[in-house]
CSV table of C-alpha atoms in Angstrom, one decimal:
chain,number,residue,atom,x,y,z
A,1181,UNK,CA,0.2,14.9,1.3
A,1182,UNK,CA,-1.2,15.1,-2.3
A,1183,UNK,CA,1.5,17.6,-3.5
A,1184,UNK,CA,4.6,16.2,-1.9
A,1185,UNK,CA,6.9,13.7,-3.6
A,1186,UNK,CA,6.3,10.1,-2.6
A,1187,UNK,CA,8.9,8.1,-0.7
A,1188,UNK,CA,9.7,4.4,-0.9
A,1189,UNK,CA,9.9,2.1,2.1
A,1190,UNK,CA,11.1,-1.5,2.5
A,1191,UNK,CA,12.5,-3.7,5.2
A,1192,UNK,CA,15.9,-5.5,5.1
A,1193,UNK,CA,16.2,-8.1,7.9
A,1194,UNK,CA,14.8,-6.2,10.9
A,1195,UNK,CA,15.5,-2.7,9.7
A,1196,UNK,CA,13.1,-0.4,7.8
A,1197,UNK,CA,14.6,1.9,5.2
A,1198,UNK,CA,13.0,4.9,3.4
A,1199,UNK,CA,14.2,6.2,0.0
A,1200,UNK,CA,13.6,9.9,-0.8
A,1201,UNK,CA,13.2,9.8,-4.6
A,1202,UNK,CA,12.6,13.6,-4.6
A,1203,UNK,CA,16.1,14.4,-3.2
A,1204,UNK,CA,19.0,15.0,-5.7
A,1205,UNK,CA,21.0,12.1,-4.2
A,1206,UNK,CA,18.0,9.8,-3.5
A,1207,UNK,CA,18.7,9.7,0.2
A,1208,UNK,CA,18.2,6.4,2.0
A,1209,UNK,CA,17.2,6.8,5.7
A,1210,UNK,CA,17.0,4.2,8.4
A,1211,UNK,CA,13.7,4.5,10.3
A,1212,UNK,CA,13.1,3.6,13.9
A,1213,UNK,CA,10.3,1.2,13.7
A,1214,UNK,CA,8.1,0.2,16.8
A,1215,UNK,CA,8.7,-3.6,16.3
A,1216,UNK,CA,12.5,-3.5,16.9
A,1217,UNK,CA,14.3,-6.8,16.4
A,1218,UNK,CA,11.5,-8.5,14.5
A,1219,UNK,CA,10.9,-9.0,10.8
A,1220,UNK,CA,7.7,-7.5,9.3
A,1221,UNK,CA,5.8,-8.0,6.1
A,1222,UNK,CA,4.9,-4.5,4.9
A,1223,UNK,CA,1.4,-5.0,3.5
A,1224,UNK,CA,0.5,-1.5,2.3
A,1225,UNK,CA,0.8,2.2,2.9
A,1226,UNK,CA,-1.9,4.8,2.7
A,1227,UNK,CA,-2.7,8.3,4.1
A,1228,UNK,CA,0.6,8.5,5.9
A,1229,UNK,CA,0.1,5.1,7.7
A,1230,UNK,CA,2.1,2.0,7.1
A,1231,UNK,CA,0.3,-1.4,7.6
A,1232,UNK,CA,2.5,-4.3,8.5
A,1233,UNK,CA,2.3,-7.9,9.9
A,1234,UNK,CA,5.1,-8.5,12.4
A,1235,UNK,CA,6.5,-11.9,12.9
A,1236,UNK,CA,7.4,-12.3,16.6
A,1237,UNK,CA,9.1,-15.6,17.4
A,1238,UNK,CA,8.7,-15.0,21.2
A,1239,UNK,CA,5.4,-13.3,21.6
A,1240,UNK,CA,2.2,-13.6,19.6
A,1241,UNK,CA,2.3,-12.0,16.1
A,1242,UNK,CA,0.7,-8.6,15.7
A,1243,UNK,CA,-0.5,-6.2,13.0
A,1244,UNK,CA,0.8,-2.6,13.2
A,1245,UNK,CA,-0.5,0.7,11.9
A,1246,UNK,CA,2.4,3.1,12.1
A,1247,UNK,CA,3.0,6.7,11.1
A,1248,UNK,CA,6.6,6.9,10.1
A,1249,UNK,CA,6.7,10.7,10.4
A,1250,UNK,CA,5.3,11.1,13.9
A,1251,UNK,CA,6.2,7.7,15.4
A,1252,UNK,CA,2.5,7.2,16.4
A,1253,UNK,CA,1.5,3.6,16.1
A,1254,UNK,CA,-1.3,1.1,17.0
A,1255,UNK,CA,-0.8,-2.6,17.8
A,1256,UNK,CA,-3.5,-4.9,16.6
A,1257,UNK,CA,-3.6,-8.4,18.0
A,1258,UNK,CA,-3.5,-11.4,15.6
A,1259,UNK,CA,-6.8,-13.1,15.2
A,1260,UNK,CA,-7.2,-16.9,15.7
A,1261,UNK,CA,-8.2,-17.1,12.0
A,1262,UNK,CA,-4.9,-15.6,10.9
A,1263,UNK,CA,-2.9,-18.7,10.0
A,1264,UNK,CA,-5.4,-19.5,7.2
A,1265,UNK,CA,-6.2,-16.0,5.9
A,1266,UNK,CA,-5.4,-15.1,2.3
A,1267,UNK,CA,-6.8,-11.6,2.4
A,1268,UNK,CA,-5.7,-8.9,4.8
A,1269,UNK,CA,-5.7,-5.1,4.6
A,1270,UNK,CA,-6.8,-1.9,6.2
A,1271,UNK,CA,-8.9,1.1,5.1
A,1272,UNK,CA,-11.1,3.9,6.4
A,1273,UNK,CA,-14.8,3.7,7.4
A,1274,UNK,CA,-16.3,7.1,6.7
A,1275,UNK,CA,-19.5,6.2,8.4
A,1276,UNK,CA,-18.0,5.4,11.8
A,1277,UNK,CA,-15.0,7.8,11.2
A,1278,UNK,CA,-12.2,5.3,12.0
A,1279,UNK,CA,-9.5,3.2,10.4
A,1280,UNK,CA,-10.2,-0.5,10.3
A,1281,UNK,CA,-8.2,-3.7,9.7
A,1282,UNK,CA,-9.9,-6.7,8.0
A,1283,UNK,CA,-8.8,-10.3,7.3
A,1284,UNK,CA,-10.6,-13.1,5.4
A,1285,UNK,CA,-10.3,-16.6,4.0
A,1286,UNK,CA,-12.7,-18.6,1.8
A,1287,UNK,CA,-15.2,-19.0,4.6
A,1288,UNK,CA,-15.0,-16.2,7.1
A,1289,UNK,CA,-14.1,-12.5,7.4
A,1290,UNK,CA,-13.3,-10.3,10.5
A,1291,UNK,CA,-12.9,-6.6,11.0
A,1292,UNK,CA,-10.9,-4.9,13.8
A,1293,UNK,CA,-12.4,-1.6,15.0
A,1294,UNK,CA,-10.1,1.0,16.5
A,1295,UNK,CA,-13.0,2.4,18.5
A,1296,UNK,CA,-14.0,-0.8,20.2
A,1297,UNK,CA,-10.5,-2.3,20.1
A,1298,UNK,CA,-11.9,-5.7,19.1
A,1299,UNK,CA,-12.5,-8.1,16.2
A,1300,UNK,CA,-15.9,-8.5,14.8
A,1301,UNK,CA,-17.1,-11.3,12.5
A,1302,UNK,CA,-18.8,-10.4,9.2
A,1303,UNK,CA,-21.7,-12.8,8.6
A,1304,UNK,CA,-22.5,-12.1,4.9
A,1305,UNK,CA,-19.2,-11.0,3.6
A,1306,UNK,CA,-19.8,-11.9,-0.1
A,1307,UNK,CA,-16.5,-13.6,-0.7
A,1308,UNK,CA,-16.5,-16.6,-3.0
A,1309,UNK,CA,-14.9,-20.0,-2.4
A,1310,UNK,CA,-11.8,-20.9,-4.3
A,1311,UNK,CA,-9.4,-18.1,-3.5
A,1312,UNK,CA,-5.9,-19.5,-3.5
A,1313,UNK,CA,-3.8,-16.3,-3.2
A,1314,UNK,CA,-4.3,-12.6,-2.8
A,1315,UNK,CA,-1.9,-9.7,-3.3
A,1316,UNK,CA,-1.2,-7.1,-0.6
A,1317,UNK,CA,-4.0,-4.5,-0.5
A,1318,UNK,CA,-4.0,-1.5,-2.7
A,1319,UNK,CA,-5.9,1.4,-1.1
A,1320,UNK,CA,-7.9,4.0,-3.0
A,1321,UNK,CA,-9.9,6.6,-1.0
A,1322,UNK,CA,-9.9,4.4,2.0
A,1323,UNK,CA,-11.1,1.3,0.1
A,1324,UNK,CA,-8.8,-1.7,0.1
A,1325,UNK,CA,-8.5,-3.7,-3.1
A,1326,UNK,CA,-6.8,-7.0,-3.8
A,1327,UNK,CA,-5.9,-9.0,-6.9
A,1328,UNK,CA,-6.9,-12.6,-6.1
A,1329,UNK,CA,-6.3,-15.9,-7.8
A,1330,UNK,CA,-9.3,-18.3,-8.0
A,1331,UNK,CA,-8.8,-22.0,-8.4
A,1332,UNK,CA,-11.6,-24.4,-9.2
A,1333,UNK,CA,-12.0,-28.0,-10.2
A,1334,UNK,CA,-14.0,-29.2,-13.1
A,1335,UNK,CA,-15.4,-32.7,-12.6
A,1336,UNK,CA,-15.9,-34.5,-15.8
A,1337,UNK,CA,-14.1,-37.7,-16.7
A,1338,UNK,CA,-11.0,-36.3,-14.9
A,1339,UNK,CA,-10.5,-33.6,-12.3
A,1340,UNK,CA,-9.1,-30.6,-14.1
A,1341,UNK,CA,-7.9,-27.7,-12.1
A,1342,UNK,CA,-8.2,-24.2,-13.6
A,1343,UNK,CA,-7.6,-20.7,-12.4
A,1344,UNK,CA,-8.5,-17.1,-13.2
A,1345,UNK,CA,-7.7,-13.7,-11.7
A,1346,UNK,CA,-10.1,-11.1,-10.4
A,1347,UNK,CA,-10.0,-7.9,-8.4
A,1348,UNK,CA,-12.0,-7.6,-5.2
A,1349,UNK,CA,-12.6,-4.6,-3.0
A,1350,UNK,CA,-14.1,-4.3,0.5
A,1351,UNK,CA,-16.7,-1.7,1.4
A,1352,UNK,CA,-16.5,-0.9,5.1
A,1353,UNK,CA,-20.0,0.8,5.0
A,1354,UNK,CA,-21.7,-2.3,3.5
A,1355,UNK,CA,-19.2,-4.7,5.2
A,1356,UNK,CA,-19.1,-6.8,2.0
A,1357,UNK,CA,-16.6,-7.9,-0.7
A,1358,UNK,CA,-17.4,-6.8,-4.2
A,1359,UNK,CA,-15.9,-8.1,-7.4
A,1360,UNK,CA,-14.5,-5.3,-9.6
A,1361,UNK,CA,-15.8,-5.3,-13.2
A,1362,UNK,CA,-12.8,-5.6,-15.6
A,1363,UNK,CA,-12.7,-4.4,-19.2
A,1364,UNK,CA,-13.5,-7.1,-21.8
A,1365,UNK,CA,-10.0,-6.8,-23.3
A,1366,UNK,CA,-8.4,-8.1,-20.1
A,1367,UNK,CA,-11.1,-10.3,-18.6
A,1368,UNK,CA,-9.9,-13.9,-17.9
A,1369,UNK,CA,-6.3,-12.9,-18.7
A,1370,UNK,CA,-3.3,-13.1,-16.4
A,1371,UNK,CA,-3.2,-10.0,-14.2
A,1372,UNK,CA,0.2,-8.8,-12.9
A,1373,UNK,CA,-0.8,-6.3,-10.2
A,1374,UNK,CA,-2.8,-3.4,-8.9
A,1375,UNK,CA,-1.5,0.2,-8.3
A,1376,UNK,CA,-2.9,3.7,-7.7
A,1377,UNK,CA,-1.6,6.1,-10.2
A,1378,UNK,CA,-2.6,9.7,-9.7
A,1379,UNK,CA,-6.1,9.4,-8.2
A,1380,UNK,CA,-7.3,6.3,-10.0
A,1381,UNK,CA,-7.0,2.5,-9.5
A,1382,UNK,CA,-5.0,0.8,-12.2
A,1383,UNK,CA,-4.7,-2.9,-13.2
A,1384,UNK,CA,-1.6,-4.3,-14.9
A,1385,UNK,CA,-1.7,-7.4,-17.1
A,1386,UNK,CA,0.5,-9.4,-19.5
A,1387,UNK,CA,0.2,-8.6,-23.1
A,1388,UNK,CA,1.1,-11.0,-25.9
A,1389,UNK,CA,4.0,-11.3,-26.5
A,1390,UNK,CA,4.9,-11.6,-22.8
A,1391,UNK,CA,7.7,-9.1,-22.9
A,1392,UNK,CA,5.3,-6.2,-22.2
A,1393,UNK,CA,2.6,-5.2,-19.8
A,1394,UNK,CA,-0.5,-3.1,-20.3
A,1395,UNK,CA,-1.8,-0.6,-17.7
A,1396,UNK,CA,-5.5,0.2,-17.5
A,1397,UNK,CA,-7.0,2.9,-15.3
A,1398,UNK,CA,-10.6,3.1,-14.0
A,1399,UNK,CA,-11.8,6.7,-14.2
A,1400,UNK,CA,-15.0,6.1,-12.1
A,1401,UNK,CA,-14.8,3.6,-9.4
A,1402,UNK,CA,-16.9,0.5,-10.0
A,1403,UNK,CA,-18.0,1.4,-13.5
A,1404,UNK,CA,-16.9,-1.0,-16.2
A,1405,UNK,CA,-17.3,1.4,-19.0
A,1406,UNK,CA,-14.9,3.9,-17.4
A,1407,UNK,CA,-11.8,1.6,-18.0
A,1408,UNK,CA,-9.2,3.3,-20.2
A,1409,UNK,CA,-5.9,1.9,-21.4
A,1410,UNK,CA,-3.2,4.2,-19.9
A,1411,UNK,CA,0.1,3.0,-21.4
A,1412,UNK,CA,2.2,-0.1,-22.1
A,1413,UNK,CA,5.4,-1.2,-20.5
A,1414,UNK,CA,8.1,-2.9,-22.5
A,1415,UNK,CA,10.3,-4.2,-19.7
A,1416,UNK,CA,13.2,-4.8,-22.1
A,1417,UNK,CA,13.8,-1.0,-22.0
A,1418,UNK,CA,14.7,-1.3,-18.4
A,1419,UNK,CA,16.1,-4.8,-18.1
A,1420,UNK,CA,17.5,-6.0,-21.5
A,1421,UNK,CA,18.9,-9.2,-20.0
A,1422,UNK,CA,16.1,-10.0,-17.6
A,1423,UNK,CA,12.7,-11.4,-18.5
A,1424,UNK,CA,11.2,-10.4,-15.1
A,1425,UNK,CA,8.8,-7.5,-15.6
A,1426,UNK,CA,9.2,-4.2,-13.7
A,1427,UNK,CA,6.9,-3.3,-10.7
A,1428,UNK,CA,5.0,-0.1,-11.0
A,1429,UNK,CA,4.9,1.8,-7.7
A,1430,UNK,CA,3.4,5.3,-8.0
A,1431,UNK,CA,3.5,8.6,-9.7
A,1432,UNK,CA,5.6,11.6,-8.8
A,1433,UNK,CA,4.3,15.2,-8.2
A,1434,UNK,CA,5.1,15.9,-11.9
A,1435,UNK,CA,3.2,12.9,-13.2
A,1436,UNK,CA,6.2,10.6,-13.9
A,1437,UNK,CA,5.9,6.9,-13.0
A,1438,UNK,CA,8.2,5.3,-10.5
A,1439,UNK,CA,9.1,1.6,-11.1
A,1440,UNK,CA,11.4,-0.9,-9.4
A,1441,UNK,CA,13.7,-3.3,-11.2
A,1442,UNK,CA,15.1,-6.4,-9.4
A,1443,UNK,CA,14.2,-4.8,-6.1
A,1444,UNK,CA,17.3,-2.6,-5.9
A,1445,UNK,CA,17.0,-0.5,-9.0
A,1446,UNK,CA,14.6,2.5,-9.1
A,1447,UNK,CA,13.4,4.0,-12.4
A,1448,UNK,CA,11.6,7.3,-12.9
A,1449,UNK,CA,9.8,7.2,-16.3
A,1450,UNK,CA,7.5,9.3,-18.4
A,1451,UNK,CA,4.9,8.2,-20.9
A,1452,UNK,CA,5.9,8.9,-24.6
A,1453,UNK,CA,3.5,10.0,-27.3
A,1454,UNK,CA,3.2,6.4,-28.3
A,1455,UNK,CA,1.9,5.5,-24.9
A,1456,UNK,CA,5.0,3.5,-24.0
A,1457,UNK,CA,6.6,4.0,-20.6
A,1458,UNK,CA,10.1,5.3,-21.3
A,1459,UNK,CA,13.0,5.7,-18.9
A,1460,UNK,CA,13.7,9.2,-17.7
A,1461,UNK,CA,16.2,8.6,-15.0
A,1462,UNK,CA,17.3,5.6,-13.0
A,1463,UNK,CA,19.4,5.0,-9.9
A,1464,UNK,CA,20.4,2.2,-7.6
A,1465,UNK,CA,19.8,1.9,-3.8
A,1466,UNK,CA,23.6,2.1,-3.1
A,1467,UNK,CA,23.4,2.8,0.6
A,1468,UNK,CA,22.0,-0.6,1.4
A,1469,UNK,CA,23.7,-3.9,0.5
A,1470,UNK,CA,21.4,-6.9,-0.4
A,1471,UNK,CA,23.4,-10.1,0.0
A,1472,UNK,CA,20.2,-12.1,0.0
A,1473,UNK,CA,16.9,-11.3,-1.5
A,1474,UNK,CA,15.2,-13.6,1.0
A,1475,UNK,CA,16.0,-11.0,3.8
A,1476,UNK,CA,14.2,-8.2,1.9
A,1477,UNK,CA,10.5,-7.8,1.2
A,1478,UNK,CA,8.9,-5.7,-1.5
A,1479,UNK,CA,9.3,-1.9,-2.0
A,1480,UNK,CA,6.2,0.1,-1.1
A,1481,UNK,CA,5.4,3.7,-2.0
A,1482,UNK,CA,4.0,6.1,0.6
A,1483,UNK,CA,3.5,9.8,1.4
A,1484,UNK,CA,4.1,11.2,4.8
A,1485,UNK,CA,1.5,13.0,6.9
A,1486,UNK,CA,0.2,13.8,10.4
A,1487,UNK,CA,-2.6,11.2,10.5
A,1488,UNK,CA,-3.0,9.4,13.8
A,1489,UNK,CA,-3.1,5.6,13.7
A,1490,UNK,CA,-5.2,5.3,16.9
A,1491,UNK,CA,-8.8,5.7,16.1
A,1492,UNK,CA,-10.3,8.4,13.8
A,1493,UNK,CA,-9.9,11.7,12.2
A,1494,UNK,CA,-10.9,13.3,15.6
A,1495,UNK,CA,-7.7,11.9,17.1
A,1496,UNK,CA,-5.8,13.4,14.2
A,1497,UNK,CA,-7.4,16.8,14.9
A,1498,UNK,CA,-6.4,16.5,18.5
A,1499,UNK,CA,-2.9,15.7,17.5
A,1500,UNK,CA,-2.8,18.8,15.2
A,1501,UNK,CA,-4.3,21.0,17.9
A,1502,UNK,CA,-1.5,19.8,20.3
A,1503,UNK,CA,1.1,20.7,17.7
A,1504,UNK,CA,-0.5,24.1,17.0
A,1505,UNK,CA,-0.8,24.8,20.7
A,1506,UNK,CA,2.9,24.1,21.3
A,1507,UNK,CA,3.9,26.1,18.2
A,1508,UNK,CA,1.8,29.0,19.6
A,1509,UNK,CA,3.6,29.0,22.9
A,1510,UNK,CA,7.0,28.8,21.2
A,1511,UNK,CA,6.1,31.9,19.1
A,1512,UNK,CA,4.8,33.8,22.1
A,1513,UNK,CA,8.0,32.9,24.0
A,1514,UNK,CA,10.1,34.1,21.1
A,1515,UNK,CA,8.2,37.4,20.8
A,1516,UNK,CA,8.5,38.0,24.6
A,1517,UNK,CA,12.3,37.3,24.4
A,1518,UNK,CA,12.6,39.9,21.6
A,1519,UNK,CA,10.7,42.5,23.7
A,1520,UNK,CA,12.9,41.9,26.7
A,1521,UNK,CA,16.1,42.2,24.6
A,1522,UNK,CA,14.8,45.4,23.0
A,1523,UNK,CA,14.1,47.0,26.4
A,1524,UNK,CA,17.5,45.9,27.8
A,1525,UNK,CA,19.5,47.5,25.0
A,1526,UNK,CA,17.3,50.6,24.4
């Protein structure tokens, strides 16, 4: 998974599409998803698994963990807290050896365990009041991260509402939210997003003037002093007539950076000597028409793998054993066929 080219996935209406950015013609493939006929919010992808919230207008809504390569999937029932949640994501608990889904609002947090197949309330979750909005989770080494917007009211002679951005992550071992320390240069500034580039978590924020973004990477997780400015993005290089900044998705096998522009344009870029992201090549998703942006959700990067969505790495090992066992019998049958043909014609 680490050395293969990433793919891009998005949903248009009720159909899931995959874009192979490593192929010469940037092939767009229609995927057979397990929630046929319903619209899904693709929340994140990690370790070969796609995490989505499916809107079902007939039956109760569900979360899905789905391996797009093997077709393996796990349905997770919606929690009663769900209509009010602002934080949702999934990750891996290395202590209990399983994938987990978690949701939270300003007052409560719950975890869904694949082993017990049930939701569990987290009593001391460490989340602060005042969260207005959270981005989709960005996962690094099994740890889900979110960029959150805090709103608070100052009571003086008048009520003044203010806001600031922060980065939270959830440790499954401690079952607690932790606020990520940010570098002094970007603390209390407008954050644009989170992304994993290479093997590190990166934050993106608006520079002044607002026609550029700066990307900072954390070399050691949780250590404030390990933040390093990676490069800057002047979105006018990609969209001269559009003030909407580019979205940074991932890095390729060669270290180039993949970005989206207006949702239908994909750019593959490299970082120049002046630490400015520069266009290397670009292409449009021509195989899919987008008559309405409201029918399409965001583009997410992922890498395919044989990970099972059901419970833990043990189930993944069982799945691999099954594959290897079948492969062994196929090879044995082929060898036997060759021996019989040799005897027949000798």
